Short mmCIF file of C-alpha atoms in Angstrom, two decimals:
data_model
loop_
_atom_site.label_atom_id
_atom_site.label_comp_id
_atom_site.label_asym_id
_atom_site.label_seq_id
_atom_site.Cartn_x
_atom_site.Cartn_y
_atom_site.Cartn_z
CA MET A 1 -14.22 -60.26 -28.90
CA SER A 2 -14.43 -60.39 -32.70
CA ILE A 3 -11.58 -59.73 -35.08
CA PHE A 4 -13.39 -56.50 -35.95
CA SER A 5 -13.28 -55.25 -32.37
CA ILE A 6 -9.62 -56.16 -32.09
CA GLY A 7 -8.88 -54.23 -35.28
CA VAL A 8 -10.91 -51.22 -34.13
CA SER A 9 -9.05 -51.15 -30.81
CA GLY A 10 -5.81 -51.07 -32.77
CA LEU A 11 -7.10 -48.24 -34.97
CA ASN A 12 -8.08 -46.21 -31.90
CA ALA A 13 -4.72 -46.81 -30.24
CA ALA A 14 -2.84 -45.91 -33.42
CA GLN A 15 -4.91 -42.76 -33.80
CA VAL A 16 -4.13 -41.62 -30.25
CA ALA A 17 -0.43 -42.41 -30.77
CA LEU A 18 -0.40 -40.45 -34.04
CA THR A 19 -2.15 -37.51 -32.36
CA THR A 20 0.37 -37.55 -29.50
CA THR A 21 3.31 -37.68 -31.90
CA SER A 22 1.86 -34.87 -34.01
CA ASN A 23 1.36 -32.79 -30.87
CA ASN A 24 5.01 -33.34 -29.93
CA ILE A 25 6.18 -32.22 -33.37
CA THR A 26 4.07 -29.06 -33.45
CA ASN A 27 5.22 -28.05 -29.95
CA VAL A 28 8.92 -28.62 -30.55
CA TYR A 29 9.61 -24.89 -30.11
CA THR A 30 7.06 -24.24 -27.35
CA ASP A 31 8.72 -23.05 -24.13
CA GLY A 32 8.01 -25.37 -21.24
CA TYR A 33 6.53 -28.17 -23.35
CA ASN A 34 7.34 -31.68 -22.18
CA ARG A 35 7.34 -34.54 -24.67
CA GLN A 36 4.36 -36.87 -24.34
CA THR A 37 4.09 -40.60 -24.93
CA THR A 38 1.06 -42.84 -25.41
CA LEU A 39 0.75 -45.63 -22.86
CA LEU A 40 -0.78 -48.80 -24.34
CA GLY A 41 -1.99 -51.90 -22.52
CA GLU A 42 -3.46 -55.24 -23.41
CA ASN A 43 -7.23 -55.72 -23.07
CA ASN A 44 -8.48 -58.49 -20.86
CA MET A 45 -7.95 -62.03 -22.15
CA GLY A 46 -5.82 -60.75 -25.00
CA ASN A 47 -8.75 -59.17 -26.82
CA GLY A 48 -7.16 -56.14 -28.45
CA VAL A 49 -5.39 -53.09 -27.03
CA ARG A 50 -6.42 -50.20 -24.85
CA VAL A 51 -4.99 -46.70 -24.28
CA ASN A 52 -3.98 -46.32 -20.63
CA GLY A 53 -3.22 -42.66 -21.02
CA VAL A 54 -0.93 -40.01 -22.49
CA GLN A 55 2.02 -39.37 -20.18
CA ARG A 56 4.34 -36.38 -20.29
CA GLN A 57 8.03 -37.10 -19.84
CA PHE A 58 8.83 -34.91 -16.83
CA SER A 59 11.28 -35.35 -13.96
CA GLN A 60 10.44 -33.26 -10.91
CA PHE A 61 13.94 -33.82 -9.54
CA VAL A 62 15.72 -32.61 -12.68
CA ALA A 63 13.31 -29.67 -13.00
CA GLY A 64 14.03 -28.67 -9.40
CA GLN A 65 17.78 -28.83 -9.97
CA LEU A 66 17.45 -26.79 -13.16
CA ASN A 67 15.26 -24.18 -11.48
CA GLN A 68 17.76 -23.79 -8.63
CA SER A 69 20.64 -23.42 -11.07
CA THR A 70 18.64 -20.95 -13.15
CA SER A 71 17.92 -18.93 -10.00
CA ASN A 72 21.63 -18.79 -9.19
CA SER A 73 22.53 -17.85 -12.77
CA SER A 74 19.92 -15.11 -12.84
CA ALA A 75 21.23 -13.65 -9.57
CA LEU A 76 24.82 -13.60 -10.82
CA GLU A 77 23.77 -12.16 -14.16
CA ALA A 78 21.87 -9.30 -12.49
CA TYR A 79 24.90 -8.69 -10.26
CA GLU A 80 27.34 -8.78 -13.20
CA ILE A 81 25.34 -6.29 -15.29
CA GLN A 82 25.33 -3.79 -12.43
CA ILE A 83 28.90 -4.14 -11.21
CA ALA A 84 30.27 -3.85 -14.76
CA GLN A 85 28.94 -0.29 -14.85
CA ILE A 86 30.86 0.70 -11.71
CA ASP A 87 33.97 -1.15 -12.84
CA ASN A 88 33.97 0.67 -16.18
CA LEU A 89 33.39 4.01 -14.45
CA LEU A 90 36.20 3.70 -11.92
CA ALA A 91 38.73 1.98 -14.16
CA ASP A 92 38.64 4.71 -16.82
CA GLY A 93 42.19 6.05 -16.79
CA GLU A 94 41.14 9.42 -18.20
CA ALA A 95 37.82 10.02 -16.46
CA GLY A 96 38.82 8.57 -13.09
CA LEU A 97 39.87 10.45 -9.98
CA ALA A 98 43.53 9.36 -10.08
CA PRO A 99 44.67 11.86 -12.74
CA LEU A 100 42.65 14.65 -11.11
CA LEU A 101 44.23 14.00 -7.72
CA GLN A 102 47.62 14.14 -9.42
CA SER A 103 46.73 17.42 -11.13
CA PHE A 104 45.52 18.88 -7.84
CA PHE A 105 48.77 18.14 -6.03
CA SER A 106 50.78 19.25 -9.07
CA SER A 107 49.09 22.64 -8.80
CA LEU A 108 50.21 22.72 -5.17
CA GLN A 109 53.78 22.18 -6.40
CA ASP A 110 53.33 25.23 -8.61
CA LEU A 111 52.11 27.15 -5.56
CA VAL A 112 55.15 26.03 -3.56
CA SER A 113 57.39 27.31 -6.34
CA ALA A 114 55.62 30.68 -6.57
CA PRO A 115 53.39 31.27 -3.52
CA SER A 116 52.71 34.91 -4.44
CA ASP A 117 51.93 34.23 -8.11
CA PRO A 118 48.20 34.85 -8.83
CA ALA A 119 48.32 32.33 -11.69
CA ALA A 120 49.62 29.59 -9.38
CA ARG A 121 46.94 30.42 -6.84
CA GLN A 122 44.22 30.40 -9.51
CA GLY A 123 45.60 27.15 -10.85
CA LEU A 124 45.06 25.53 -7.43
CA ILE A 125 41.46 26.76 -7.31
CA GLY A 126 40.87 25.49 -10.85
CA THR A 127 42.15 21.98 -10.17
CA ALA A 128 40.18 21.91 -6.91
CA ASP A 129 37.04 22.87 -8.86
CA THR A 130 37.64 20.05 -11.33
CA LEU A 131 38.46 17.48 -8.64
CA THR A 132 35.42 18.23 -6.47
CA ALA A 133 33.15 18.29 -9.53
CA GLN A 134 34.34 14.78 -10.43
CA PHE A 135 33.69 13.55 -6.90
CA ARG A 136 30.15 14.92 -7.15
CA ALA A 137 29.67 13.45 -10.63
CA PHE A 138 30.77 10.00 -9.45
CA ASP A 139 28.50 10.21 -6.44
CA ASN A 140 25.54 11.31 -8.58
CA TYR A 141 26.19 8.36 -10.91
CA LEU A 142 26.22 5.93 -7.99
CA ASN A 143 23.15 7.56 -6.48
CA ASP A 144 21.35 7.16 -9.82
CA MET A 145 22.29 3.48 -9.67
CA GLN A 146 20.74 3.29 -6.20
CA LYS A 147 17.52 4.73 -7.62
CA GLY A 148 17.75 2.36 -10.57
CA VAL A 149 18.02 -0.65 -8.28
CA ASN A 150 14.97 0.61 -6.37
CA GLY A 151 13.01 0.78 -9.63
CA GLN A 152 14.14 -2.66 -10.78
CA LEU A 153 13.17 -4.20 -7.44
CA LYS A 154 9.68 -2.78 -7.81
CA ASP A 155 9.41 -4.25 -11.31
CA VAL A 156 10.59 -7.70 -10.16
CA VAL A 157 8.15 -7.70 -7.24
CA PHE A 158 5.31 -6.91 -9.65
CA GLN A 159 6.36 -9.78 -11.92
CA VAL A 160 6.69 -12.18 -8.97
CA ASN A 161 3.17 -11.35 -7.80
CA ASN A 162 1.74 -11.78 -11.28
CA THR A 163 3.46 -15.14 -11.78
CA ALA A 164 2.43 -16.42 -8.34
CA GLU A 165 -1.19 -15.52 -9.08
CA GLN A 166 -1.06 -17.46 -12.35
CA ILE A 167 0.39 -20.52 -10.60
CA ALA A 168 -2.38 -20.42 -7.99
CA THR A 169 -4.96 -20.17 -10.77
CA LEU A 170 -3.44 -23.18 -12.53
CA ASN A 171 -3.49 -25.13 -9.27
CA ARG A 172 -7.24 -24.64 -9.18
CA GLU A 173 -7.77 -25.38 -12.88
CA ILE A 174 -5.64 -28.55 -12.73
CA GLY A 175 -7.62 -29.80 -9.73
CA LEU A 176 -10.91 -29.18 -11.52
CA ALA A 177 -9.71 -30.88 -14.69
CA LYS A 178 -8.57 -33.96 -12.77
CA ALA A 179 -11.88 -34.15 -10.95
CA LYS A 180 -13.79 -33.88 -14.22
CA THR A 181 -11.83 -36.22 -16.46
CA GLY A 182 -9.89 -38.34 -14.01
CA THR A 183 -6.69 -37.74 -15.97
CA ALA A 184 -3.82 -35.27 -15.69
CA PRO A 185 -4.21 -32.21 -17.97
CA ASN A 186 -0.72 -32.27 -19.47
CA GLY A 187 -0.99 -28.86 -21.10
CA LEU A 188 -1.89 -27.16 -17.82
CA LEU A 189 0.84 -29.05 -15.99
CA ASP A 190 3.38 -27.81 -18.54
CA GLN A 191 2.17 -24.24 -18.13
CA ARG A 192 2.48 -24.45 -14.35
CA ASP A 193 5.98 -25.90 -14.43
CA GLN A 194 7.05 -23.25 -16.94
CA LEU A 195 5.75 -20.52 -14.62
CA VAL A 196 7.69 -22.04 -11.71
CA ALA A 197 10.82 -21.95 -13.89
CA GLU A 198 10.17 -18.30 -14.73
CA LEU A 199 9.53 -17.50 -11.06
CA SER A 200 12.85 -19.14 -10.11
CA ALA A 201 14.64 -16.71 -12.42
CA MET A 202 13.09 -13.85 -10.44
CA VAL A 203 13.53 -15.05 -6.87
CA ASP A 204 14.77 -18.14 -5.02
CA VAL A 205 11.77 -20.31 -4.11
CA ASP A 206 11.07 -23.57 -2.29
CA LEU A 207 8.52 -25.86 -3.93
CA THR A 208 6.54 -28.59 -2.21
CA ILE A 209 3.87 -30.76 -3.81
CA GLN A 210 0.71 -31.64 -1.90
CA ASP A 211 -0.92 -35.07 -2.08
CA SER A 212 -3.58 -33.44 -4.26
CA GLY A 213 -0.87 -32.41 -6.74
CA ASN A 214 -1.11 -28.71 -5.89
CA TYR A 215 2.11 -26.70 -5.80
CA ASN A 216 2.95 -24.81 -2.62
CA ILE A 217 5.70 -22.19 -2.98
CA THR A 218 7.50 -20.39 -0.17
CA ILE A 219 10.16 -17.68 -0.19
CA GLY A 220 12.41 -15.95 2.31
CA ASN A 221 12.20 -17.63 5.69
CA GLY A 222 9.29 -19.85 4.72
CA GLN A 223 6.56 -17.31 3.97
CA ALA A 224 3.94 -18.73 1.61
CA LEU A 225 3.81 -17.19 -1.85
CA VAL A 226 1.45 -19.81 -3.31
CA ALA A 227 -0.68 -22.18 -1.23
CA GLY A 228 -3.04 -24.23 -3.33
CA ALA A 229 -5.41 -21.93 -5.15
CA SER A 230 -4.31 -18.88 -3.12
CA SER A 231 -1.40 -16.52 -3.74
CA PHE A 232 0.06 -13.93 -1.39
CA ALA A 233 1.46 -10.69 -2.74
CA LEU A 234 4.84 -9.18 -1.96
CA GLU A 235 5.12 -5.42 -1.64
CA ALA A 236 7.96 -3.10 -2.63
CA MET A 237 8.27 -0.75 0.33
CA ALA A 238 10.59 1.84 1.81
CA SER A 239 13.02 0.37 4.32
CA SER A 240 12.14 1.18 7.93
CA ALA A 241 15.85 1.85 8.54
CA ASP A 242 16.49 3.95 5.40
CA PRO A 243 13.46 5.48 3.63
CA THR A 244 15.49 6.10 0.45
CA ARG A 245 15.94 2.35 0.01
CA THR A 246 13.37 0.00 -1.53
CA VAL A 247 13.05 -3.41 0.13
CA VAL A 248 10.51 -6.24 -0.02
CA GLY A 249 7.60 -6.59 2.37
CA TYR A 250 5.06 -9.35 2.96
CA ARG A 251 1.52 -8.88 4.19
CA ASP A 252 0.61 -11.72 6.53
CA GLY A 253 -2.79 -13.27 7.15
CA ALA A 254 -3.57 -10.61 9.78
CA GLY A 255 -2.92 -7.83 7.27
CA ASN A 256 0.36 -6.74 8.85
CA LEU A 257 3.13 -5.66 6.49
CA ARG A 258 6.34 -7.42 7.50
CA GLU A 259 9.69 -6.32 6.12
CA PHE A 260 12.07 -8.95 4.81
CA ALA A 261 15.72 -8.62 5.71
CA GLU A 262 17.73 -7.97 2.56
CA THR A 263 19.77 -11.11 3.23
CA SER A 264 16.57 -13.18 2.91
CA PHE A 265 16.98 -13.22 -0.87
CA LYS A 266 20.03 -14.65 -2.59
CA GLY A 267 18.75 -16.20 -5.81
CA GLY A 268 16.97 -14.85 -8.86
CA GLU A 269 17.12 -11.32 -10.19
CA LEU A 270 15.71 -10.03 -6.89
CA GLY A 271 18.51 -11.62 -4.87
CA GLY A 272 21.17 -10.56 -7.37
CA LEU A 273 20.11 -6.91 -7.24
CA MET A 274 19.96 -6.85 -3.44
CA THR A 275 23.31 -8.60 -3.06
CA PHE A 276 24.95 -6.21 -5.53
CA ARG A 277 23.55 -3.20 -3.71
CA ARG A 278 24.60 -4.48 -0.29
CA GLU A 279 28.04 -5.84 -1.22
CA THR A 280 29.24 -3.44 -3.92
CA LEU A 281 27.12 -0.35 -4.55
CA ASP A 282 26.82 0.72 -0.90
CA LYS A 283 30.46 -0.06 -0.23
CA THR A 284 31.75 1.82 -3.28
CA GLN A 285 29.68 4.90 -2.49
CA ASN A 286 30.88 4.77 1.11
CA GLN A 287 34.52 4.38 0.03
CA LEU A 288 34.19 7.31 -2.36
CA GLY A 289 32.69 9.37 0.47
CA GLN A 290 35.52 8.31 2.79
CA LEU A 291 38.03 9.62 0.26
CA ALA A 292 36.12 12.89 0.02
CA VAL A 293 35.95 13.37 3.79
CA SER A 294 39.61 12.38 4.24
CA LEU A 295 40.66 14.90 1.61
CA ALA A 296 38.47 17.66 3.05
CA GLN A 297 39.33 17.10 6.72
CA GLY A 298 43.05 16.57 6.17
CA PHE A 299 43.43 19.52 3.79
CA ASN A 300 41.26 21.83 5.88
CA GLU A 301 43.21 21.08 9.06
CA GLN A 302 46.51 21.94 7.40
CA HIS A 303 45.13 24.92 5.49
CA MET A 304 43.76 26.49 8.66
CA ALA A 305 47.21 26.12 10.25
CA GLY A 306 48.62 28.61 7.74
CA VAL A 307 48.02 32.24 6.84
CA ASP A 308 46.60 33.71 3.65
CA TYR A 309 48.07 36.42 1.40
CA GLU A 310 46.92 39.14 3.82
CA GLY A 311 48.43 37.39 6.84
CA ASN A 312 45.09 36.22 8.22
CA SER A 313 44.56 32.71 9.55
CA GLY A 314 43.56 30.20 6.91
CA GLN A 315 39.93 29.13 6.50
CA ALA A 316 38.42 25.77 5.62
CA PHE A 317 39.27 25.08 1.99
CA PHE A 318 36.69 22.36 1.33
CA ALA A 319 33.07 22.00 2.43
CA ILE A 320 31.73 18.54 3.19
CA THR A 321 28.27 17.31 4.17
CA ARG A 322 27.63 15.88 7.61
CA PRO A 323 26.94 12.19 8.16
CA THR A 324 23.48 11.01 7.18
CA ILE A 325 21.37 9.64 10.04
CA PHE A 326 17.94 8.00 9.87
CA SER A 327 15.63 7.28 12.78
CA ASN A 328 13.91 3.92 12.27
CA ALA A 329 10.30 4.22 11.15
CA ASN A 330 9.27 1.91 14.00
CA ASN A 331 10.77 4.08 16.75
CA THR A 332 8.27 5.14 19.40
CA SER A 333 10.05 8.31 20.52
CA THR A 334 10.89 11.57 18.78
CA ALA A 335 14.57 11.36 19.74
CA TYR A 336 17.07 11.88 16.92
CA LEU A 337 20.82 11.86 16.43
CA GLU A 338 23.15 14.37 14.79
CA ALA A 339 26.78 13.83 13.88
CA GLU A 340 29.87 15.81 12.96
CA PHE A 341 33.19 14.57 11.59
CA LEU A 342 36.13 14.84 13.94
CA ALA A 343 38.99 17.05 12.77
CA ASP A 344 41.19 13.95 12.73
CA ALA A 345 39.63 11.69 10.08
CA SER A 346 41.98 8.76 10.72
CA GLY A 347 39.24 6.90 12.61
CA LEU A 348 36.74 7.29 9.76
CA THR A 349 35.65 4.07 8.06
CA ALA A 350 33.69 3.22 4.93
CA SER A 351 31.08 1.38 6.98
CA ASP A 352 27.57 2.22 8.11
CA TYR A 353 26.65 1.93 11.78
CA GLY A 354 23.51 0.81 13.55
CA VAL A 355 22.63 2.28 16.95
CA LYS A 356 20.14 0.60 19.28
CA PHE A 357 18.95 1.97 22.59
CA THR A 358 17.79 -0.10 25.56
CA VAL A 359 17.58 0.90 29.19
CA ALA A 360 19.60 -2.13 30.26
CA ASP A 361 22.44 -1.85 27.73
CA GLY A 362 22.33 1.84 26.87
CA TYR A 363 23.48 2.60 23.32
CA THR A 364 24.82 -0.38 21.36
CA VAL A 365 26.71 0.70 18.24
CA THR A 366 27.26 -2.00 15.61
CA ARG A 367 29.65 -1.53 12.74
CA HIS A 368 27.92 -3.15 9.75
CA ASP A 369 30.91 -4.42 7.78
CA THR A 370 32.65 -6.20 10.66
CA GLY A 371 29.91 -6.68 13.24
CA GLU A 372 32.11 -5.00 15.87
CA THR A 373 30.08 -3.45 18.71
CA LEU A 374 30.63 -0.58 21.14
CA ARG A 375 28.49 0.37 24.13
CA PHE A 376 27.74 3.72 25.71
CA PRO A 377 25.74 4.38 28.91
CA ALA A 378 22.02 5.06 28.67
CA ASP A 379 22.44 8.61 30.01
CA ALA A 380 25.09 9.55 27.44
CA THR A 381 24.31 12.61 25.35
CA SER A 382 27.36 12.37 23.09
CA LEU A 383 28.86 9.27 21.44
CA GLU A 384 32.25 9.31 19.76
CA PHE A 385 33.25 6.54 17.34
CA GLY A 386 34.29 5.98 13.73
CA GLY A 387 35.80 9.43 13.31
CA MET A 388 32.52 11.09 14.35
CA SER A 389 30.98 12.87 17.29
CA VAL A 390 27.30 11.89 17.60
CA THR A 391 24.89 14.01 19.64
CA VAL A 392 21.69 12.56 21.14
CA ASN A 393 18.70 14.89 20.96
CA GLY A 394 15.72 13.96 23.13
CA THR A 395 15.15 10.78 25.08
CA PRO A 396 15.06 7.54 23.09
CA ALA A 397 12.48 4.89 23.94
CA GLU A 398 13.20 1.24 24.61
CA GLY A 399 14.28 -0.48 21.40
CA ASP A 400 14.70 2.68 19.32
CA ARG A 401 17.10 2.23 16.42
CA PHE A 402 19.11 4.61 14.26
CA LEU A 403 21.15 4.15 11.09
CA ILE A 404 24.27 6.25 10.58
CA GLN A 405 25.81 6.52 7.13
CA PRO A 406 28.95 8.58 7.73
CA THR A 407 30.14 8.79 4.13
CA ARG A 408 27.27 7.53 1.92
CA ARG A 409 26.61 10.92 0.27
CA ALA A 410 29.72 12.76 1.40
CA ALA A 411 31.28 12.84 -2.07
CA GLY A 412 28.11 14.48 -3.39
CA GLY A 413 28.59 17.37 -0.98
CA LEU A 414 32.31 17.96 -1.52
CA ASP A 415 33.07 21.45 -2.77
CA ASN A 416 35.90 23.96 -2.53
CA VAL A 417 34.66 27.10 -0.86
CA ILE A 418 37.66 29.35 -1.53
CA GLN A 419 37.40 31.19 -4.83
CA ASP A 420 39.40 34.26 -3.83
CA THR A 421 43.10 33.61 -4.55
CA SER A 422 44.18 35.85 -1.67
CA LEU A 423 42.49 33.49 0.82
CA ILE A 424 44.80 30.59 0.00
CA ALA A 425 46.92 30.03 3.12
CA ALA A 426 50.28 29.23 1.51
CA GLY A 427 52.47 30.63 4.29
CA GLN A 428 53.00 30.24 8.00
CA ALA A 429 52.40 32.93 10.59
CA GLY A 430 55.00 35.68 10.35
CA GLY A 431 56.40 34.43 7.11
CA GLY A 432 55.17 37.18 4.79
CA SER A 433 53.46 36.98 1.40
CA GLY A 434 56.26 34.97 -0.18
CA ASP A 435 56.30 32.26 2.47
CA ASN A 436 55.56 28.79 1.02
CA ARG A 437 55.95 26.61 4.11
CA ASN A 438 52.23 25.84 4.51
CA ALA A 439 51.88 25.26 0.77
CA LEU A 440 54.68 22.73 1.08
CA ALA A 441 52.91 21.08 4.00
CA LEU A 442 49.71 20.95 1.94
CA GLN A 443 51.59 19.35 -0.94
CA ASN A 444 53.08 16.77 1.42
CA LEU A 445 49.55 15.60 2.25
CA GLN A 446 49.80 13.69 -1.03
CA ASN A 447 52.03 11.19 0.76
CA LYS A 448 50.29 11.23 4.12
CA ALA A 449 48.03 8.37 5.27
CA LEU A 450 44.83 10.42 5.35
CA VAL A 451 42.46 7.53 4.54
CA GLY A 452 41.71 5.60 7.70
CA GLY A 453 45.19 6.39 8.95
CA ILE A 454 46.63 3.65 6.71
CA ALA A 455 46.52 4.86 3.09
CA THR A 456 47.17 7.97 1.04
CA LEU A 457 44.39 9.40 -1.11
CA SER A 458 45.84 7.79 -4.24
CA GLN A 459 46.25 4.46 -2.47
CA GLY A 460 42.71 4.67 -1.12
CA TYR A 461 41.31 5.29 -4.58
CA ALA A 462 43.42 2.51 -6.08
CA ALA A 463 42.17 0.13 -3.38
CA MET A 464 38.57 1.05 -4.18
CA VAL A 465 39.10 0.51 -7.92
CA GLY A 466 40.90 -2.77 -7.24
CA ASP A 467 38.19 -3.97 -4.88
CA VAL A 468 35.47 -3.38 -7.47
CA GLY A 469 37.59 -4.91 -10.22
CA ASN A 470 38.33 -8.04 -8.20
CA ARG A 471 34.71 -8.45 -7.22
CA ALA A 472 33.61 -7.98 -10.85
CA ASN A 473 36.09 -10.65 -11.92
CA VAL A 474 34.85 -13.09 -9.26
CA VAL A 475 31.26 -12.53 -10.34
CA GLN A 476 32.14 -13.09 -13.99
CA VAL A 477 33.98 -16.32 -13.22
CA ASN A 478 31.15 -17.58 -11.02
CA LEU A 479 28.59 -16.62 -13.64
CA ALA A 480 30.45 -18.52 -16.37
CA ALA A 481 30.65 -21.62 -14.16
CA GLN A 482 26.99 -21.35 -13.16
CA LYS A 483 25.87 -20.91 -16.76
CA ALA A 484 27.82 -24.02 -17.71
CA LEU A 485 26.08 -25.99 -14.95
CA THR A 486 22.71 -24.61 -16.00
CA GLY A 487 23.43 -25.62 -19.59
CA GLN A 488 24.29 -29.15 -18.50
CA LEU A 489 21.11 -29.46 -16.47
CA ARG A 490 19.03 -28.05 -19.31
CA ALA A 491 20.58 -30.59 -21.69
CA LEU A 492 19.74 -33.36 -19.20
CA GLN A 493 16.20 -32.08 -18.91
CA GLN A 494 15.82 -31.87 -22.68
CA SER A 495 17.19 -35.38 -23.15
CA GLU A 496 14.24 -36.66 -21.15
CA SER A 497 11.53 -34.08 -21.73
CA GLY A 498 12.50 -32.33 -24.96
CA VAL A 499 11.17 -33.19 -28.41
CA ASN A 500 13.58 -34.83 -30.86
CA LEU A 501 12.25 -34.25 -34.37
CA ASP A 502 14.10 -37.22 -35.84
CA GLU A 503 12.67 -39.53 -33.20
CA GLU A 504 9.16 -38.14 -33.62
CA ALA A 505 9.36 -38.44 -37.41
CA ALA A 506 10.27 -42.10 -37.00
CA ASN A 507 7.37 -42.53 -34.55
CA LEU A 508 5.03 -40.91 -37.04
CA ILE A 509 5.93 -43.49 -39.68
CA ARG A 510 5.80 -46.31 -37.12
CA PHE A 511 2.34 -45.42 -35.88
CA GLN A 512 1.15 -44.79 -39.42
CA HIS A 513 2.11 -48.39 -40.23
CA TYR A 514 0.40 -49.46 -37.02
CA TYR A 515 -2.78 -47.72 -38.15
CA GLN A 516 -2.61 -49.27 -41.60
CA ALA A 517 -1.99 -52.75 -40.15
CA SER A 518 -4.97 -52.40 -37.82
CA ALA A 519 -7.11 -51.37 -40.77
CA LYS A 520 -5.84 -54.47 -42.58
CA VAL A 521 -7.01 -56.61 -39.65
CA ILE A 522 -10.51 -55.23 -40.13
CA GLU A 523 -10.26 -55.80 -43.88
CA VAL A 524 -9.20 -59.42 -43.33
CA GLY A 525 -12.03 -59.88 -40.86
CA ALA A 526 -14.50 -58.64 -43.44
CA THR A 527 -13.07 -61.01 -46.03
CA VAL A 528 -13.38 -63.96 -43.66
CA ILE A 529 -17.00 -63.19 -42.89
CA ASP A 530 -17.83 -62.71 -46.56
CA THR A 531 -16.29 -66.10 -47.24
CA LEU A 532 -18.25 -67.72 -44.43
CA LEU A 533 -21.47 -66.17 -45.63
CA GLY A 534 -20.71 -67.49 -49.13
CA LEU A 535 -20.30 -71.04 -47.81
CA ASP A 536 -23.66 -70.87 -46.09
CA ALA A 537 -25.27 -69.89 -49.38
#
């Protein structure tokens, strides 16, 4: 090889190196860009230099660790945003239920002091109006959050499907580019890895790489989301157990829509929203409903034990909605369940219950929060548990399931039905219009363990507020720790794959000198030949 060829090979190599460095500099702020380096090798027999390729600085291991950490951070962040709203709502000292409960029982003290006084009687009705309105307002707020989570889940599912489709498209384009040029298309590889990172922030995924270089992505219990050049769409669907609840479905190769269990997702925004709803939102709404039912049942029982201003037996003071029951959408019979609260609400819990019917085992009742089970015979027409009496209507088929939510919307249905002051049963039978003995008994309910038989109404509310506050604090602490870990992994990833402008500026000067030196080699070669030609003359 001549000195000219050697010089030209150096010029070509320097030009590629300069182009690579320039590309690094211009993409310093491009999301997902991985720094590239020019790989140089010696030509055979030491005759110049050749470009072996342009390699991107990318670690699949570090990227996988970062994506997993990002997925966890995204889940905790989605959880924290939601729970902060409930925490702020319940912890408000002025807008909370605690001062209204105190006002309600204070009005009962006024009634005890003057049971015949119309103002005292009207004062009790007024505080009851305010208290029940706040229960309903809280429940409506939480129900709006339930609807909001449904909407957000639909949005995330749409984004997941769109991203998965783009990854599958890039799998195909990368394969075609490799087949055509024989080299890795770094720009397309960067785009694909950036999409995987974005997908990880939405949902926890498992990534495997085929021998061909294609990315396969699975979610849940191993269902394929991306397989080579194909993507499979998720669907936001109504839960078969509770039609008011949006869950995630997956349409398999046979076209069947399969419902994911909510516990299938833990990472990403999708997992964070579902975990928040399951762990905190449902529980808080149930606890609020338990307070409402405990107040209504306990107060009504005592109120009906007294007599009103006219000497008639007392009526129910509060109205409360019945437990909510859903028949599973996959049931094959038309059987349905109905439930009523027992007069004694001490057995009432803040848990939902699942009921399954089989001929062999009869009715199996599972308490969701503890997993505790009860069994009733297959021919039973009435089931009593959890402070409820449940009636079976019709004949269930094998495998039929039912979901019972005793208190989920109970607070939304709490109302005081007595607006006539003369109907307040302040006295006991035979005591006359000035008797205050039942009013005193009603006031004493303030210190009675009405909630689950273990806590007063104030203690029950304080426990609910404390539970949400503690959970919010745990989430915040975990989020801070997870963000710190994510930051460390991102710094590690950037140290290898990120663009350092100072380093690239130095490379630019270095390769510029390389280019100039190679040009000088050609210039020297030309001078040598001119000299040789002059000698021949």
